XYZ file of C-alpha atoms in Angstrom:
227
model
C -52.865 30.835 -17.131
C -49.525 30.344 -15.798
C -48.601 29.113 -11.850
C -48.999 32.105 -9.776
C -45.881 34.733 -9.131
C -45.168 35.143 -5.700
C -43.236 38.748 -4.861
C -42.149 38.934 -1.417
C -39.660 41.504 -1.950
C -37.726 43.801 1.007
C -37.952 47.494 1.583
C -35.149 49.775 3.307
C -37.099 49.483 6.112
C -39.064 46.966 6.232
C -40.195 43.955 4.129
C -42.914 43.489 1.833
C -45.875 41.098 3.133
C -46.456 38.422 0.194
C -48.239 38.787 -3.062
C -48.877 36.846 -5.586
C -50.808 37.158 -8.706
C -51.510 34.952 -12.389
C -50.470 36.051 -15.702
C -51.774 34.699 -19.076
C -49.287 32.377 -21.457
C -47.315 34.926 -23.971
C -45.543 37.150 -20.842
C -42.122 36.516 -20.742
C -40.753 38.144 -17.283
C -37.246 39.914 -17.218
C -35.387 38.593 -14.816
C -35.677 41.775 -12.340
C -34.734 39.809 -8.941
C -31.746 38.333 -10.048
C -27.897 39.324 -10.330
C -24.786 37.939 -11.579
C -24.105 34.858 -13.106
C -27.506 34.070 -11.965
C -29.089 36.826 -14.294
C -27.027 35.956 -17.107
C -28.352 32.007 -16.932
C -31.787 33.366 -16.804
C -31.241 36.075 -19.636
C -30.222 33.099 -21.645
C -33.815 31.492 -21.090
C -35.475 34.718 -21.298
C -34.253 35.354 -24.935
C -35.323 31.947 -26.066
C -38.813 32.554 -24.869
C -39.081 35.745 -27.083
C -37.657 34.518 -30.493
C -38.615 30.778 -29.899
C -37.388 30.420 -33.975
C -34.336 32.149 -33.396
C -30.746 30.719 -33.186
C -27.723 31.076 -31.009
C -26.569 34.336 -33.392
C -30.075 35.972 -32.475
C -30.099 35.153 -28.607
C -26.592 36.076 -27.978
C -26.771 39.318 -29.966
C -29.862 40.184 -28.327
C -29.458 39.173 -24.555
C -27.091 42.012 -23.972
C -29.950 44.315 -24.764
C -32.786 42.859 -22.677
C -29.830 42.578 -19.934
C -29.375 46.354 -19.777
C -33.335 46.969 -19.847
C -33.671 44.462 -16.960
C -30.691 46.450 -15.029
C -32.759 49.456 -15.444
C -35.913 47.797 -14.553
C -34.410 46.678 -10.934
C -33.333 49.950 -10.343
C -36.130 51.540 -9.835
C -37.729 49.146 -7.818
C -39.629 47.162 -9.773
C -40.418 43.330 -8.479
C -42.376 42.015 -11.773
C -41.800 43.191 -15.501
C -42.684 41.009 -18.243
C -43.401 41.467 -22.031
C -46.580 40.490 -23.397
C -46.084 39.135 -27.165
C -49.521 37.350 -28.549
C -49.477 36.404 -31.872
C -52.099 37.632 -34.590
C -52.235 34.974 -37.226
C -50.740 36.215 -40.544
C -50.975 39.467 -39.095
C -48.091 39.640 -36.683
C -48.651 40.187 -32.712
C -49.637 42.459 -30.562
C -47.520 43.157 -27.370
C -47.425 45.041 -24.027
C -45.701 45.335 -21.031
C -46.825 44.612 -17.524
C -44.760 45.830 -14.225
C -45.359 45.880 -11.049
C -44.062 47.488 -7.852
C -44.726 48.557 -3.889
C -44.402 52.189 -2.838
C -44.253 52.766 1.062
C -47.402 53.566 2.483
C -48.489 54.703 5.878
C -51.820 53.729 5.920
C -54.314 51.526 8.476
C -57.614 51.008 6.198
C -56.875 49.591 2.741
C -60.347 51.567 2.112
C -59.241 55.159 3.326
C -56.205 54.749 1.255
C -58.032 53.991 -2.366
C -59.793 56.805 -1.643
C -56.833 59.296 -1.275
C -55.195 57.930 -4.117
C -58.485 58.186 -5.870
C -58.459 61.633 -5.386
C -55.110 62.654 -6.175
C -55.363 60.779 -9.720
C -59.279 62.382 -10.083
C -57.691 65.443 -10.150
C -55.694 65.600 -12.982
C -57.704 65.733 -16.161
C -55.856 63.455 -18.740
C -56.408 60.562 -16.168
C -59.515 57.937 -16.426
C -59.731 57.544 -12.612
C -61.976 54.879 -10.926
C -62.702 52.822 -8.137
C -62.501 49.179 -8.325
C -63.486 46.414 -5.375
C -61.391 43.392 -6.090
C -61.295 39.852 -4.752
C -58.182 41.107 -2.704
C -59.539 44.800 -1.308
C -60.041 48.049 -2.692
C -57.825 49.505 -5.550
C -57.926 52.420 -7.899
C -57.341 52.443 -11.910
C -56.218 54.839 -13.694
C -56.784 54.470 -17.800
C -54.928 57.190 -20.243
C -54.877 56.853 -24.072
C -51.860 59.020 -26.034
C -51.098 59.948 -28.551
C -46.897 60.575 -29.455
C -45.453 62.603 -32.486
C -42.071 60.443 -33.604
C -39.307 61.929 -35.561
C -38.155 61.308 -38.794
C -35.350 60.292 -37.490
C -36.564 57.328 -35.384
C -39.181 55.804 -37.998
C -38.083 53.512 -40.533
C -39.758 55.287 -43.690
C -37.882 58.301 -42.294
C -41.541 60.048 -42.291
C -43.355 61.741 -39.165
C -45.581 59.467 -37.260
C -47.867 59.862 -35.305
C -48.394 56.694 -32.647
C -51.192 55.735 -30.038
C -50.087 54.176 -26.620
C -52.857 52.982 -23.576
C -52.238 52.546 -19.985
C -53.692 50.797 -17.402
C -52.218 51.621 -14.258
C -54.224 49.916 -10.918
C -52.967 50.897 -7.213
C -53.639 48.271 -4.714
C -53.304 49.273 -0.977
C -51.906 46.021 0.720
C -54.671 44.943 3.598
C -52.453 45.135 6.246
C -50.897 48.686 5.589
C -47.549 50.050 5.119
C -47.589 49.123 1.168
C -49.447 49.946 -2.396
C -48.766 47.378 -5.006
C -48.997 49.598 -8.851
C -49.380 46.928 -11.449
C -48.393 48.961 -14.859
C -49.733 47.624 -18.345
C -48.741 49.784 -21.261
C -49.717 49.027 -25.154
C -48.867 50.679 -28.487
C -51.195 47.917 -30.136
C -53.948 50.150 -29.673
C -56.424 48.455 -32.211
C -56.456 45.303 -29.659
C -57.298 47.869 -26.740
C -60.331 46.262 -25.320
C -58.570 43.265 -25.420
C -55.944 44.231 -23.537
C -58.094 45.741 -21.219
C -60.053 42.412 -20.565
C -56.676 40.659 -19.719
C -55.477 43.293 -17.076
C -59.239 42.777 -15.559
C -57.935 38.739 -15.521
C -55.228 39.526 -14.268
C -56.275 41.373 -11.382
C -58.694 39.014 -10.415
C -55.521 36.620 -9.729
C -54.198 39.315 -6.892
C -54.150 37.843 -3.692
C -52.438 38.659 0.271
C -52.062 35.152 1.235
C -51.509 34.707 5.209
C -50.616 31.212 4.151
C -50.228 28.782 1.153
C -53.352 27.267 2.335
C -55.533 30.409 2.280
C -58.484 29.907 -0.190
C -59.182 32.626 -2.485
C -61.805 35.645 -2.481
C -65.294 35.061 -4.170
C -65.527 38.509 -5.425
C -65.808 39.753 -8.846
C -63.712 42.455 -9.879
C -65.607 45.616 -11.856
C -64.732 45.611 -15.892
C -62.146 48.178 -16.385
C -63.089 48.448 -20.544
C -63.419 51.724 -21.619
């Protein structure tokens, strides 16, 4: 596990109390909080992470890219994304991404709120919806498996394919009210599901509204979200 990331981001109307959470080693974060000359120093470091055997041909040609897909990260609000790249032996790697993000929410009881949400995402059919108790409050997960049709056009054996993506998507009602953290994982590497699975049930476990640095850390256990 890496140090934990600590979000204290600001709202139009009013800031965002502290979170932080762990990740495992193989996310590499995008840059989403930064700007400028600032962004382009960190793109720099970001691109080196990804294609550790690259060169300077490979990370220049490919920072613009990941620049442009950070750009459109931060603009629509997100405070953590990250690509997940976890390497399979001879067999390549397996990858994901993780976001995460804090809606406005009027709400008093962390509890009452899990429960609406609960019951909006129950309703629709394609979604897995559950309750989960966490070390850091109630939160609700919703689990939905695809499946995608790509063109011809967009494959590389210029053949119809037919592809399989998983989400994970948890929503955490902060404890004190007036925000919902969504932490986001989503996977094409569907044949190392339940293993991505167990790490966004890590992962979670990590969440944590400290008052303080000095605030220990819940003794809960978190419910398995493997489906």
């Amino acid at each position: 596990m890496t140090e934990p990331i600590q979000l204290t981001a600001t709202a139009a109307t009013h800031p965002i109390p502290p979170m932080t959470f762990v990740v495992p080693d193989g996310f590499h974060a995008l840059p989403v909080d930064s700007s400028g000359t600032e962004r382009a120093a960190a793109m720099a470091e970001f691109v080196r992470g990804v294609y550790p055997g690259g060169d300077d041909a490979l990370w220049q040609s490919t920072a613009p890219f990941y620049e442009l897909v950070t750009e459109a990260m931060a603009s629509v609000g997100l405070a953590y994304s990250a690509f997940g790249i976890f390497a399979l032996g001879t067999d390549g790697v397996a990858h994901c991404s993780l976001s995460v993000a804090a809606y406005t929410s009027d709400h008093n009881d962390p509890d009452t709120a899990a429960q609406g949400i609960l019951a909006v995402l129950a309703s629709d059919a394609t979604n897995d919806a559950r309750w989960l108790d966490l070390p850091c409050g109630p939160s609700v997960a919703s689990i939905t498996v695809r499946e995608l049709t790509l063109s011809p056009t967009v494959t590389t054996n210029g053949k119809q394919t037919t592809l399989h993506t998983g989400q994970i998507q948890v929503h955490i009602p902060f404890p004190e009210g007036l925000h919902t953290a969504v932490f986001t994982l989503d996977t094409a590497s569907i044949d190392h599901w339940d293993e991505f699975c167990n790490m966004m049930t890590a992962i979670l476990q990590t969440v944590s509204f400290p008052v303080s640095a000095d605030e220990p850390a819940a003794d809960r256990q978190i419910s398995d979200i493997s489906v």
